[in-house]
Each structure stands twice: as C-alpha cells, then as structure tokens.
Amino acid sequence: MSAGSPQEWSPPSTWPPLREELRGIEPYGAPQLDVPVQLNVNENPYGPSAQAAADIAAAVGRAATTLNRYPDREFVELREALAAYLNTSGGIGITADRVWAANGSNEIMLQLLQAFGGPGRVALSFAPTYSMYPEYARDTVTEWVAGRREGDFSLDLDAARALVEERRPSVVLLPSPNNPTGTALPPEAVSMLCTAAGDGLVVVDEAYGEFRRSGTPSALELIDTHRNLVVTRTMSKAFALAGARVGYLAAAPEICDAIRVVRLPYHLSAVTQATALAALRHAPELLGRVDELRVERDATVDWLRGRGLEVADSDANFVLFGTFADRHAVWQGLVDRGVLIRETGPDGWLRVSIGTAAEMDAFKDALIQVMEDTE
Ligand code: PMP
C-alpha cells in the first residue's frame, strides 16, 4: 500500500485539534422540527404584510446593484434609524453615536465579551438565565459566574449586590424580561447593580422589551444616569424579523467606539442594512401585533393557572410553566400532536412561545390531552 493512503492513516482521537474545553460539546440549537405549530423560539407568529415585504424586497434589490462594493462599515443610516426607533420605545434623546448593531443580539453579546471580557475577567449573570451567555463566556475565555434567582425567579437584590461586589465582573448580563422565565427587572435593581459594578458593564438584554407589561419601564431610561449601562435589543422578536439577523444596543458613545476594535470588518452586510432600514420604515405595522400578543400571553398565563399549573409571571412573548415529573414526556406528547414548545428552564418546567390565537388553541387542546394521558 502506498504511503499516505487513507486506509493506513487513522486520525488521532484529538483530531481535529479543537480547543480542549470544546471537545465533545454539542452545538447549541433548539430542535427545528417540521410540525404545524411552532412555539419554541419566541418568534413573532405574524410575518410582514405583502406591502412591507415588497418594500423590503425593493430595498434589497437596490442594494443588489452595488454588491461589488463593501457596505458602509459604520452603518450610519441604520444607526440613525435605530436611535429614532428607540426614542419611541422607552429611550429619551438617544443619538446614532450611542447605538451599535450586529447580526442578531447574539453577535452583540459576543462582541461585548470580546471587547470587555477575556482571560482573567469575569462575566456574571443569575440563573436561570439565557443559555447562550455561558457559551459566549467560554468562547471568549471569560470566567463564567452564575448567581441564583429566587423561587419566583426574581432577584434577591442584597445577595445580587454582594455577589457583584465580591466577584467584580467586567460584564454583568441581565436579561429583562428574562429568558426563560419572562421576569422583568425593576429600574431600582438595574441602578443598584450599575452602582455595585463600578467600572464593570451592566448589560440589560431587552430582547423581549417591547412585550413588557404596562407599568414595567425600560432600562433605556437609565442610560444617561449610568455610564456603564448597556441596553441591548433585537429585531428578531417583537419586530418580526428573526430571519434578517439584526440586533443592536444603546450605550455611552465610548462603549460603542470600543466595540469597533473587535468587530469583523463590514460585519453588517449591505443586504442586512437595506432590510433593516426598510423594516424600520414599516415599524408600526411590524410591531402592530405586539398588543395582541401581550393579551394572548396574559390569557395563556391565566389558562395554565386555571389548569392548576405553576406559571411564572411574564413580561415577554413566552410563558414558563410546570412543573412536570417527566417534562420530556409532556414535550414529546405535544410534538406527537403537532405542537413544538421548548424543554428549557429548571427541571420540570416547559416554555411556550405566544403564537396566533389558533396556534394557542392547538397548544391548549394538545396539552389537555397530554396531561390526561400522563396523569
Ligand atoms: N437575548 C435573549 C434573552 C434571547 O432570548 C435571544 C434569542 N433567543 C437573544 C438574546 C438573541 O436573539 P437574536 O440573536 O435573534 O437577536
């Protein structure tokens, strides 16, 4: 046999030469199953109207004629449009130099940890929390510290402050509303943790901010008060634009500037920028179903409680409910009946995204059947 033939060479068990701590790790991802009722990744169930879709397509068509050129690296027009939108959604006087955007708020978080985390630094959150945070920490070689939430998923503020003062994180990650529990943070908590964090950044992840109940303020109101506060948002949820991959943040201009050091050149494609700008011109329509989804969310909470289940209060477009001795069996029973929800959160709990009224009816019917079968 000739030297180097494939039969002769068997790869060492360490091939490919992946970082030690990444070996054997499954890539993150919610199951993408082809079932009729998809209530597992907190999308907006209502897509754009034909008119909005046509405008987005026309904008992308115009961008297509110049795709031989790199896009605007600083995406100035998009930053201006996002700042204007934020000022209609809890922000006051936010300007383009206080806005940064990337491919989904997932990329925003990664960039924040690339710039402000790293070896010898700590990122801190309070569990249960968004499951991607520890992965961004791992990928940026940042130490991950998770405090605990209370039984009702709120924060014990004294304990939270003590942990921040003890571990001195360079980034504190606070989803509000929290995923997977739906719990929003009161502004006093944000302010207290901004003070406790000193020079560390406090990132309030408002991916679901637009769904908050009336009377729950946005942390955007505090941007001028705390220079270490970063508020992140996304177009993936309320804005009904998950497929376009656009996330963004509002923070002090120095923070936006610092992220430019770690971003990839031209990270926001011309197609993405054109899509987001066209979608922002249709903001009232794309966001038009948010109120309806909030009503459906509150009705879902009541309905689940009426069935004797435990349900976390929710300011988001999803509801965490339980508890089940065998939550996987319940999840599977729902899938078998064409309804996909999410097996996430503490043991025994499940999370359902809020869909259309018809989808929620399908979910309720299926859950009644599954609960009867598993009783
Ligand atoms: N933050 C939270 C709390 C989320 O739940 C999600 C999506 N599930 C994201 C950020 C990221 O969303 P995207 O990258 O689509 O903006």
mmCIF file of C-alpha atoms and ligand atoms in Angstrom:
data_model
loop_
_atom_site.group_PDB
_atom_site.id
_atom_site.type_symbol
_atom_site.label_atom_id
_atom_site.label_comp_id
_atom_site.label_asym_id
_atom_site.label_seq_id
_atom_site.Cartn_x
_atom_site.Cartn_y
_atom_site.Cartn_z
ATOM 1 C CA MET A 1 0.000 0.000 0.000
ATOM 2 C CA SER A 2 1.394 3.417 -0.875
ATOM 3 C CA ALA A 3 2.385 5.738 1.928
ATOM 4 C CA GLY A 4 -0.351 8.131 2.965
ATOM 5 C CA SER A 5 -3.280 6.123 1.601
ATOM 6 C CA PRO A 6 -6.458 6.714 3.639
ATOM 7 C CA GLN A 7 -6.613 3.069 4.850
ATOM 8 C CA GLU A 8 -3.229 3.316 6.514
ATOM 9 C CA TRP A 9 -3.779 6.508 8.416
ATOM 10 C CA SER A 10 -6.219 6.678 11.290
ATOM 11 C CA PRO A 11 -6.675 10.091 12.877
ATOM 12 C CA PRO A 12 -5.582 10.544 16.484
ATOM 13 C CA SER A 13 -8.535 10.882 18.874
ATOM 14 C CA THR A 14 -7.642 14.549 19.283
ATOM 15 C CA TRP A 15 -8.397 15.308 15.629
ATOM 16 C CA PRO A 16 -9.421 17.958 14.611
ATOM 17 C CA PRO A 17 -7.299 19.987 17.029
ATOM 18 C CA LEU A 18 -10.228 21.634 18.757
ATOM 19 C CA ARG A 19 -9.644 23.618 21.946
ATOM 20 C CA GLU A 20 -9.625 21.156 24.854
ATOM 21 C CA GLU A 21 -12.676 22.690 26.545
ATOM 22 C CA LEU A 22 -14.747 22.459 23.332
ATOM 23 C CA ARG A 23 -14.254 18.719 22.792
ATOM 24 C CA GLY A 24 -17.436 16.681 22.858
ATOM 25 C CA ILE A 25 -19.693 19.726 23.138
ATOM 26 C CA GLU A 26 -22.884 19.632 21.103
ATOM 27 C CA PRO A 27 -23.538 22.779 19.045
ATOM 28 C CA TYR A 28 -26.321 24.882 20.579
ATOM 29 C CA GLY A 29 -29.687 24.879 18.895
ATOM 30 C CA ALA A 30 -33.363 24.368 19.587
ATOM 31 C CA PRO A 31 -34.775 21.407 17.636
ATOM 32 C CA GLN A 32 -36.036 22.586 14.215
ATOM 33 C CA LEU A 33 -38.852 20.076 13.657
ATOM 34 C CA ASP A 34 -41.335 20.199 10.833
ATOM 35 C CA VAL A 35 -44.585 20.327 12.828
ATOM 36 C CA PRO A 36 -47.578 22.605 12.153
ATOM 37 C CA VAL A 37 -47.490 24.658 15.380
ATOM 38 C CA GLN A 38 -44.072 26.182 16.123
ATOM 39 C CA LEU A 39 -43.983 27.736 19.586
ATOM 40 C CA ASN A 40 -40.382 27.090 20.605
ATOM 41 C CA VAL A 41 -38.086 30.006 19.728
ATOM 42 C CA ASN A 42 -40.133 33.056 20.731
ATOM 43 C CA GLU A 43 -40.661 34.349 17.205
ATOM 44 C CA ASN A 44 -43.450 36.729 16.274
ATOM 45 C CA PRO A 45 -46.008 34.480 14.538
ATOM 46 C CA TYR A 46 -47.138 37.293 12.235
ATOM 47 C CA GLY A 47 -44.942 37.879 9.165
ATOM 48 C CA PRO A 48 -44.765 41.160 7.231
ATOM 49 C CA SER A 49 -47.676 42.225 5.025
ATOM 50 C CA ALA A 50 -47.329 41.894 1.248
ATOM 51 C CA GLN A 51 -46.680 45.662 1.096
ATOM 52 C CA ALA A 52 -43.910 45.593 3.723
ATOM 53 C CA ALA A 53 -42.355 42.508 2.125
ATOM 54 C CA ALA A 54 -42.414 44.242 -1.289
ATOM 55 C CA ASP A 55 -40.690 47.331 0.150
ATOM 56 C CA ILE A 56 -38.034 45.193 1.816
ATOM 57 C CA ALA A 57 -37.507 43.308 -1.453
ATOM 58 C CA ALA A 58 -37.228 46.588 -3.407
ATOM 59 C CA ALA A 59 -34.644 47.920 -0.934
ATOM 60 C CA VAL A 60 -32.652 44.705 -1.197
ATOM 61 C CA GLY A 61 -32.974 44.947 -4.999
ATOM 62 C CA ARG A 62 -31.427 48.427 -4.949
ATOM 63 C CA ALA A 63 -28.621 47.205 -2.670
ATOM 64 C CA ALA A 64 -28.018 44.321 -5.094
ATOM 65 C CA THR A 65 -26.862 46.720 -7.811
ATOM 66 C CA THR A 66 -23.875 47.782 -5.688
ATOM 67 C CA LEU A 67 -22.899 44.454 -4.121
ATOM 68 C CA ASN A 68 -19.486 44.675 -5.795
ATOM 69 C CA ARG A 69 -18.684 47.263 -3.092
ATOM 70 C CA TYR A 70 -18.276 46.694 0.637
ATOM 71 C CA PRO A 71 -21.109 48.114 2.731
ATOM 72 C CA ASP A 72 -20.926 51.183 4.984
ATOM 73 C CA ARG A 73 -18.735 49.836 7.786
ATOM 74 C CA GLU A 74 -20.242 52.270 10.298
ATOM 75 C CA PHE A 75 -23.852 51.747 9.049
ATOM 76 C CA VAL A 76 -24.625 55.368 9.878
ATOM 77 C CA GLU A 77 -28.079 55.480 8.305
ATOM 78 C CA LEU A 78 -29.146 52.340 10.173
ATOM 79 C CA ARG A 79 -27.789 53.665 13.471
ATOM 80 C CA GLU A 80 -29.804 56.847 12.978
ATOM 81 C CA ALA A 81 -32.970 54.875 12.214
ATOM 82 C CA LEU A 82 -32.453 52.591 15.229
ATOM 83 C CA ALA A 83 -31.858 55.606 17.508
ATOM 84 C CA ALA A 84 -35.089 57.180 16.245
ATOM 85 C CA TYR A 85 -36.956 53.939 16.894
ATOM 86 C CA LEU A 86 -35.521 53.587 20.427
ATOM 87 C CA ASN A 87 -36.786 57.078 21.228
ATOM 88 C CA THR A 88 -40.294 55.782 20.563
ATOM 89 C CA SER A 89 -39.711 52.690 22.725
ATOM 90 C CA GLY A 90 -38.556 53.877 26.147
ATOM 91 C CA GLY A 91 -35.456 55.865 25.115
ATOM 92 C CA ILE A 92 -35.061 59.620 25.532
ATOM 93 C CA GLY A 93 -32.735 61.632 23.286
ATOM 94 C CA ILE A 94 -30.726 58.611 22.087
ATOM 95 C CA THR A 95 -28.437 59.594 19.213
ATOM 96 C CA ALA A 96 -26.737 57.493 16.500
ATOM 97 C CA ASP A 97 -23.339 57.602 18.262
ATOM 98 C CA ARG A 98 -24.965 55.769 21.195
ATOM 99 C CA VAL A 99 -26.190 52.910 19.027
ATOM 100 C CA TRP A 100 -24.347 49.860 17.721
ATOM 101 C CA ALA A 101 -25.735 46.960 15.661
ATOM 102 C CA ALA A 102 -24.706 43.451 14.646
ATOM 103 C CA ASN A 103 -26.044 40.176 13.240
ATOM 104 C CA GLY A 104 -28.584 39.488 15.966
ATOM 105 C CA SER A 105 -28.175 40.401 19.604
ATOM 106 C CA ASN A 106 -26.274 37.122 19.889
ATOM 107 C CA GLU A 107 -23.437 38.774 17.963
ATOM 108 C CA ILE A 108 -23.820 41.914 20.083
ATOM 109 C CA MET A 109 -23.240 39.830 23.254
ATOM 110 C CA LEU A 110 -20.255 38.083 21.737
ATOM 111 C CA GLN A 111 -18.720 41.418 20.705
ATOM 112 C CA LEU A 112 -19.320 42.810 24.205
ATOM 113 C CA LEU A 113 -17.466 39.877 25.736
ATOM 114 C CA GLN A 114 -14.702 40.043 23.116
ATOM 115 C CA ALA A 115 -14.161 43.693 23.969
ATOM 116 C CA PHE A 116 -14.823 43.719 27.720
ATOM 117 C CA GLY A 117 -14.359 40.088 28.841
ATOM 118 C CA GLY A 118 -11.383 37.831 28.173
ATOM 119 C CA PRO A 119 -8.817 35.891 30.192
ATOM 120 C CA GLY A 120 -8.642 36.954 33.847
ATOM 121 C CA ARG A 121 -12.045 38.645 33.632
ATOM 122 C CA VAL A 122 -15.462 37.554 34.867
ATOM 123 C CA ALA A 123 -18.926 37.618 33.242
ATOM 124 C CA LEU A 124 -21.779 37.208 35.713
ATOM 125 C CA SER A 125 -25.491 36.501 35.483
ATOM 126 C CA PHE A 126 -28.223 34.987 37.656
ATOM 127 C CA ALA A 127 -29.623 31.550 36.791
ATOM 128 C CA PRO A 128 -31.923 30.518 35.283
ATOM 129 C CA THR A 129 -30.774 32.860 32.524
ATOM 130 C CA TYR A 130 -30.292 32.886 28.757
ATOM 131 C CA SER A 131 -28.482 29.678 27.897
ATOM 132 C CA MET A 132 -26.121 31.293 25.375
ATOM 133 C CA TYR A 133 -24.360 33.558 27.872
ATOM 134 C CA PRO A 134 -22.073 30.857 29.297
ATOM 135 C CA GLU A 135 -21.203 29.897 25.733
ATOM 136 C CA TYR A 136 -20.107 33.437 24.828
ATOM 137 C CA ALA A 137 -18.061 33.465 28.021
ATOM 138 C CA ARG A 138 -16.424 30.148 27.120
ATOM 139 C CA ASP A 139 -15.723 31.278 23.548
ATOM 140 C CA THR A 140 -14.037 34.465 24.736
ATOM 141 C CA VAL A 141 -12.148 32.692 27.554
ATOM 142 C CA THR A 142 -14.008 34.744 30.150
ATOM 143 C CA GLU A 143 -14.712 33.184 33.545
ATOM 144 C CA TRP A 144 -18.442 32.479 33.967
ATOM 145 C CA VAL A 145 -20.136 33.070 37.315
ATOM 146 C CA ALA A 146 -23.843 32.364 37.839
ATOM 147 C CA GLY A 147 -25.674 33.571 40.935
ATOM 148 C CA ARG A 148 -29.184 32.267 41.644
ATOM 149 C CA ARG A 149 -32.622 33.750 41.249
ATOM 150 C CA GLU A 150 -35.273 33.309 43.930
ATOM 151 C CA GLY A 151 -38.050 30.677 43.746
ATOM 152 C CA ASP A 152 -40.299 33.172 41.912
ATOM 153 C CA PHE A 153 -37.345 33.960 39.566
ATOM 154 C CA SER A 154 -36.894 37.499 40.906
ATOM 155 C CA LEU A 155 -33.511 38.729 42.177
ATOM 156 C CA ASP A 156 -32.634 38.975 45.838
ATOM 157 C CA LEU A 157 -31.067 42.420 45.450
ATOM 158 C CA ASP A 158 -28.855 42.274 48.523
ATOM 159 C CA ALA A 159 -27.455 38.895 47.546
ATOM 160 C CA ALA A 160 -27.016 40.073 43.931
ATOM 161 C CA ARG A 161 -25.139 43.170 45.030
ATOM 162 C CA ALA A 162 -22.941 41.141 47.384
ATOM 163 C CA LEU A 163 -22.018 38.720 44.587
ATOM 164 C CA VAL A 164 -21.170 41.557 42.184
ATOM 165 C CA GLU A 165 -19.044 43.273 44.848
ATOM 166 C CA GLU A 166 -17.266 40.026 45.650
ATOM 167 C CA ARG A 167 -16.557 38.797 42.081
ATOM 168 C CA ARG A 168 -16.015 42.215 40.420
ATOM 169 C CA PRO A 169 -17.287 41.105 36.984
ATOM 170 C CA SER A 170 -16.264 43.163 33.973
ATOM 171 C CA VAL A 171 -19.652 42.305 32.431
ATOM 172 C CA VAL A 172 -22.953 41.621 34.232
ATOM 173 C CA LEU A 173 -25.613 40.125 31.944
ATOM 174 C CA LEU A 174 -29.205 40.790 32.976
ATOM 175 C CA PRO A 175 -31.932 39.718 30.574
ATOM 176 C CA SER A 176 -35.084 41.726 31.258
ATOM 177 C CA PRO A 177 -37.541 40.221 30.594
ATOM 178 C CA ASN A 178 -35.503 37.170 31.459
ATOM 179 C CA ASN A 179 -35.355 34.140 29.177
ATOM 180 C CA PRO A 180 -36.627 31.509 30.038
ATOM 181 C CA THR A 181 -38.688 32.863 32.936
ATOM 182 C CA GLY A 182 -40.204 36.090 31.490
ATOM 183 C CA THR A 183 -39.295 38.064 34.634
ATOM 184 C CA ALA A 184 -38.576 41.797 34.195
ATOM 185 C CA LEU A 185 -36.182 43.724 36.443
ATOM 186 C CA PRO A 186 -37.349 46.879 38.196
ATOM 187 C CA PRO A 187 -35.266 50.003 37.387
ATOM 188 C CA GLU A 188 -34.096 50.197 41.037
ATOM 189 C CA ALA A 189 -32.431 46.806 40.600
ATOM 190 C CA VAL A 190 -30.667 47.927 37.421
ATOM 191 C CA SER A 191 -29.490 51.143 39.074
ATOM 192 C CA MET A 192 -28.255 49.325 42.155
ATOM 193 C CA LEU A 193 -26.293 46.792 40.122
ATOM 194 C CA CYS A 194 -24.821 49.540 37.894
ATOM 195 C CA THR A 195 -23.505 51.218 41.039
ATOM 196 C CA ALA A 196 -22.265 47.924 42.521
ATOM 197 C CA ALA A 197 -20.476 47.010 39.269
ATOM 198 C CA GLY A 198 -18.211 50.094 39.474
ATOM 199 C CA ASP A 199 -16.311 50.198 36.165
ATOM 200 C CA GLY A 200 -17.796 46.882 35.003
ATOM 201 C CA LEU A 201 -20.504 46.977 32.353
ATOM 202 C CA VAL A 202 -24.100 46.088 33.182
ATOM 203 C CA VAL A 203 -25.822 44.731 30.081
ATOM 204 C CA VAL A 204 -29.616 44.714 30.287
ATOM 205 C CA ASP A 205 -30.699 42.379 27.494
ATOM 206 C CA GLU A 206 -34.119 43.636 26.402
ATOM 207 C CA ALA A 207 -34.584 41.169 23.538
ATOM 208 C CA TYR A 208 -38.228 40.948 24.668
ATOM 209 C CA GLY A 209 -38.500 44.548 25.902
ATOM 210 C CA GLU A 210 -41.380 45.540 23.641
ATOM 211 C CA PHE A 211 -43.606 42.868 25.220
ATOM 212 C CA ARG A 212 -43.258 44.195 28.769
ATOM 213 C CA ARG A 213 -46.497 44.796 30.664
ATOM 214 C CA SER A 214 -47.687 48.382 31.073
ATOM 215 C CA GLY A 215 -46.031 49.928 34.078
ATOM 216 C CA THR A 216 -42.770 47.986 33.523
ATOM 217 C CA PRO A 217 -40.207 50.611 32.422
ATOM 218 C CA SER A 218 -37.317 50.008 30.006
ATOM 219 C CA ALA A 219 -33.735 50.321 31.268
ATOM 220 C CA LEU A 220 -33.223 52.749 28.349
ATOM 221 C CA GLU A 221 -34.490 55.445 30.726
ATOM 222 C CA LEU A 222 -31.330 54.990 32.808
ATOM 223 C CA ILE A 223 -28.762 55.263 30.013
ATOM 224 C CA ASP A 224 -27.923 58.876 30.889
ATOM 225 C CA THR A 225 -27.661 58.114 34.604
ATOM 226 C CA HIS A 226 -25.176 55.216 34.449
ATOM 227 C CA ARG A 227 -22.280 55.390 32.007
ATOM 228 C CA ASN A 228 -21.632 51.624 32.465
ATOM 229 C CA LEU A 229 -25.173 50.629 31.395
ATOM 230 C CA VAL A 230 -25.692 48.893 28.051
ATOM 231 C CA VAL A 231 -29.217 48.089 26.842
ATOM 232 C CA THR A 232 -29.496 45.537 24.050
ATOM 233 C CA ARG A 233 -32.475 44.965 21.781
ATOM 234 C CA THR A 234 -33.213 42.819 18.742
ATOM 235 C CA MET A 235 -35.380 42.954 15.636
ATOM 236 C CA SER A 236 -35.922 39.165 15.966
ATOM 237 C CA LYS A 237 -38.849 39.162 18.386
ATOM 238 C CA ALA A 238 -41.477 41.933 18.565
ATOM 239 C CA PHE A 239 -40.184 43.317 15.258
ATOM 240 C CA ALA A 240 -40.958 40.060 13.441
ATOM 241 C CA LEU A 241 -37.594 39.999 11.651
ATOM 242 C CA ALA A 242 -35.754 36.978 13.085
ATOM 243 C CA GLY A 243 -34.690 35.855 9.620
ATOM 244 C CA ALA A 244 -32.808 39.092 8.923
ATOM 245 C CA ARG A 245 -30.463 38.787 11.942
ATOM 246 C CA VAL A 246 -30.353 42.310 13.361
ATOM 247 C CA GLY A 247 -29.593 43.098 16.998
ATOM 248 C CA TYR A 248 -28.427 46.378 18.491
ATOM 249 C CA LEU A 249 -27.542 48.217 21.665
ATOM 250 C CA ALA A 250 -27.707 51.650 23.227
ATOM 251 C CA ALA A 251 -24.837 52.762 25.452
ATOM 252 C CA ALA A 252 -22.352 55.561 26.017
ATOM 253 C CA PRO A 253 -20.519 56.533 22.782
ATOM 254 C CA GLU A 254 -17.198 55.329 24.290
ATOM 255 C CA ILE A 255 -18.636 51.822 24.620
ATOM 256 C CA CYS A 256 -19.901 51.808 21.005
ATOM 257 C CA ASP A 257 -16.493 53.042 19.852
ATOM 258 C CA ALA A 258 -14.645 50.361 21.802
ATOM 259 C CA ILE A 259 -16.648 47.576 20.142
ATOM 260 C CA ARG A 260 -15.339 48.771 16.770
ATOM 261 C CA VAL A 261 -11.950 47.351 17.776
ATOM 262 C CA VAL A 262 -13.237 43.758 17.845
ATOM 263 C CA ARG A 263 -15.952 43.723 15.172
ATOM 264 C CA LEU A 264 -15.171 41.984 11.906
ATOM 265 C CA PRO A 265 -14.685 44.393 9.007
ATOM 266 C CA TYR A 266 -18.016 45.132 7.299
ATOM 267 C CA HIS A 267 -19.845 42.739 9.624
ATOM 268 C CA LEU A 268 -23.298 44.081 8.658
ATOM 269 C CA SER A 269 -23.884 43.265 5.004
ATOM 270 C CA ALA A 270 -25.457 45.751 2.600
ATOM 271 C CA VAL A 271 -28.388 43.332 2.301
ATOM 272 C CA THR A 272 -28.878 43.302 6.088
ATOM 273 C CA GLN A 273 -28.658 47.088 6.319
ATOM 274 C CA ALA A 274 -31.156 47.594 3.488
ATOM 275 C CA THR A 275 -33.542 45.039 5.008
ATOM 276 C CA ALA A 276 -33.392 46.571 8.480
ATOM 277 C CA LEU A 277 -33.859 50.122 7.180
ATOM 278 C CA ALA A 278 -36.872 49.129 5.088
ATOM 279 C CA ALA A 279 -38.336 47.190 8.032
ATOM 280 C CA LEU A 280 -37.873 50.200 10.336
ATOM 281 C CA ARG A 281 -39.873 52.302 7.861
ATOM 282 C CA HIS A 282 -42.676 49.774 8.468
ATOM 283 C CA ALA A 283 -42.201 49.690 12.245
ATOM 284 C CA PRO A 284 -45.817 50.477 13.159
ATOM 285 C CA GLU A 285 -47.053 47.608 11.028
ATOM 286 C CA LEU A 286 -44.404 45.052 12.040
ATOM 287 C CA LEU A 287 -44.947 45.877 15.710
ATOM 288 C CA GLY A 288 -48.706 46.120 15.189
ATOM 289 C CA ARG A 289 -49.455 42.694 16.660
ATOM 290 C CA VAL A 290 -47.457 43.208 19.888
ATOM 291 C CA ASP A 291 -50.501 44.329 21.905
ATOM 292 C CA GLU A 292 -52.493 41.358 20.674
ATOM 293 C CA LEU A 293 -49.634 39.007 21.638
ATOM 294 C CA ARG A 294 -49.460 40.562 25.112
ATOM 295 C CA VAL A 295 -53.185 39.945 25.589
ATOM 296 C CA GLU A 296 -52.756 36.361 24.354
ATOM 297 C CA ARG A 297 -49.797 35.941 26.750
ATOM 298 C CA ASP A 298 -51.828 37.088 29.750
ATOM 299 C CA ALA A 299 -54.710 34.815 28.704
ATOM 300 C CA THR A 300 -52.283 31.876 28.401
ATOM 301 C CA VAL A 301 -50.923 32.540 31.913
ATOM 302 C CA ASP A 302 -54.489 32.581 33.292
ATOM 303 C CA TRP A 303 -55.479 29.469 31.382
ATOM 304 C CA LEU A 304 -52.455 27.471 32.577
ATOM 305 C CA ARG A 305 -53.049 28.593 36.173
ATOM 306 C CA GLY A 306 -56.677 27.574 35.753
ATOM 307 C CA ARG A 307 -55.445 24.058 34.939
ATOM 308 C CA GLY A 308 -53.677 24.009 38.289
ATOM 309 C CA LEU A 309 -50.191 24.541 36.869
ATOM 310 C CA GLU A 310 -47.458 26.747 38.253
ATOM 311 C CA VAL A 311 -46.756 29.661 35.899
ATOM 312 C CA ALA A 312 -44.088 32.348 36.125
ATOM 313 C CA ASP A 313 -45.329 35.942 35.692
ATOM 314 C CA SER A 314 -44.274 37.005 32.194
ATOM 315 C CA ASP A 315 -43.352 40.331 30.590
ATOM 316 C CA ALA A 316 -42.237 38.523 27.425
ATOM 317 C CA ASN A 317 -43.855 36.703 24.493
ATOM 318 C CA PHE A 318 -43.465 33.326 26.174
ATOM 319 C CA VAL A 319 -44.593 31.624 29.340
ATOM 320 C CA LEU A 320 -42.708 29.219 31.611
ATOM 321 C CA PHE A 321 -44.981 26.664 33.224
ATOM 322 C CA GLY A 322 -44.811 23.402 35.134
ATOM 323 C CA THR A 323 -43.970 21.517 36.988
ATOM 324 C CA PHE A 324 -43.992 18.036 35.497
ATOM 325 C CA ALA A 325 -42.425 14.908 36.948
ATOM 326 C CA ASP A 326 -41.383 13.984 33.399
ATOM 327 C CA ARG A 327 -41.299 17.151 31.341
ATOM 328 C CA HIS A 328 -39.732 15.378 28.396
ATOM 329 C CA ALA A 329 -42.777 13.105 28.142
ATOM 330 C CA VAL A 330 -45.046 16.172 28.073
ATOM 331 C CA TRP A 331 -42.858 17.875 25.446
ATOM 332 C CA GLN A 332 -42.844 14.718 23.327
ATOM 333 C CA GLY A 333 -46.608 14.259 23.725
ATOM 334 C CA LEU A 334 -47.117 17.786 22.382
ATOM 335 C CA VAL A 335 -44.752 17.164 19.450
ATOM 336 C CA ASP A 336 -46.677 13.988 18.640
ATOM 337 C CA ARG A 337 -49.793 16.190 18.419
ATOM 338 C CA GLY A 338 -48.069 18.689 16.104
ATOM 339 C CA VAL A 339 -47.109 21.321 18.703
ATOM 340 C CA LEU A 340 -43.454 22.187 19.274
ATOM 341 C CA ILE A 341 -42.571 24.015 22.509
ATOM 342 C CA ARG A 342 -39.261 24.247 24.399
ATOM 343 C CA GLU A 343 -37.827 21.949 27.004
ATOM 344 C CA THR A 344 -35.848 24.527 28.940
ATOM 345 C CA GLY A 345 -35.583 26.192 32.334
ATOM 346 C CA PRO A 346 -35.292 24.477 35.708
ATOM 347 C CA ASP A 347 -36.172 20.796 35.983
ATOM 348 C CA GLY A 348 -39.845 20.090 35.447
ATOM 349 C CA TRP A 349 -40.646 23.349 33.620
ATOM 350 C CA LEU A 350 -41.511 23.954 29.967
ATOM 351 C CA ARG A 351 -41.642 27.161 27.923
ATOM 352 C CA VAL A 352 -44.250 28.014 25.315
ATOM 353 C CA SER A 353 -43.933 30.971 22.922
ATOM 354 C CA ILE A 354 -47.057 33.001 22.246
ATOM 355 C CA GLY A 355 -48.418 32.340 18.775
ATOM 356 C CA THR A 356 -51.643 33.237 16.996
ATOM 357 C CA ALA A 357 -54.968 32.582 18.754
ATOM 358 C CA ALA A 358 -55.419 29.462 16.594
ATOM 359 C CA GLU A 359 -51.941 28.191 17.498
ATOM 360 C CA MET A 360 -52.604 28.770 21.208
ATOM 361 C CA ASP A 361 -55.878 26.845 20.909
ATOM 362 C CA ALA A 362 -53.965 23.958 19.313
ATOM 363 C CA PHE A 363 -51.426 24.114 22.151
ATOM 364 C CA LYS A 364 -54.136 24.095 24.831
ATOM 365 C CA ASP A 365 -56.041 21.203 23.237
ATOM 366 C CA ALA A 366 -52.857 19.174 22.908
ATOM 367 C CA LEU A 367 -51.769 19.942 26.483
ATOM 368 C CA ILE A 368 -55.139 18.851 27.894
ATOM 369 C CA GLN A 369 -54.794 15.537 26.070
ATOM 370 C CA VAL A 370 -51.176 15.027 27.131
ATOM 371 C CA MET A 371 -51.946 15.841 30.768
ATOM 372 C CA GLU A 372 -54.806 13.341 30.724
ATOM 373 C CA ASP A 373 -52.534 10.704 29.186
ATOM 374 C CA THR A 374 -49.670 11.271 31.629
ATOM 375 C CA GLU A 375 -51.817 11.503 34.776
HETATM 376 N N1 PMP B 1 -31.151 37.515 24.281
HETATM 377 C C1 PMP B 1 -32.139 36.729 24.701
HETATM 378 C C2 PMP B 1 -32.580 36.834 26.130
HETATM 379 C C3 PMP B 1 -32.740 35.819 23.824
HETATM 380 O O1 PMP B 1 -33.712 35.015 24.263
HETATM 381 C C4 PMP B 1 -32.295 35.759 22.479
HETATM 382 C C5 PMP B 1 -32.884 34.803 21.467
HETATM 383 N N2 PMP B 1 -33.485 33.692 21.899
HETATM 384 C C6 PMP B 1 -31.260 36.601 22.100
HETATM 385 C C7 PMP B 1 -30.715 37.464 23.023
HETATM 386 C C8 PMP B 1 -30.671 36.563 20.727
HETATM 387 O O2 PMP B 1 -31.560 36.858 19.701
HETATM 388 P P1 PMP B 1 -31.088 37.381 18.291
HETATM 389 O O3 PMP B 1 -29.654 36.974 18.092
HETATM 390 O O4 PMP B 1 -32.012 36.747 17.337
HETATM 391 O O5 PMP B 1 -31.194 38.868 18.344
#
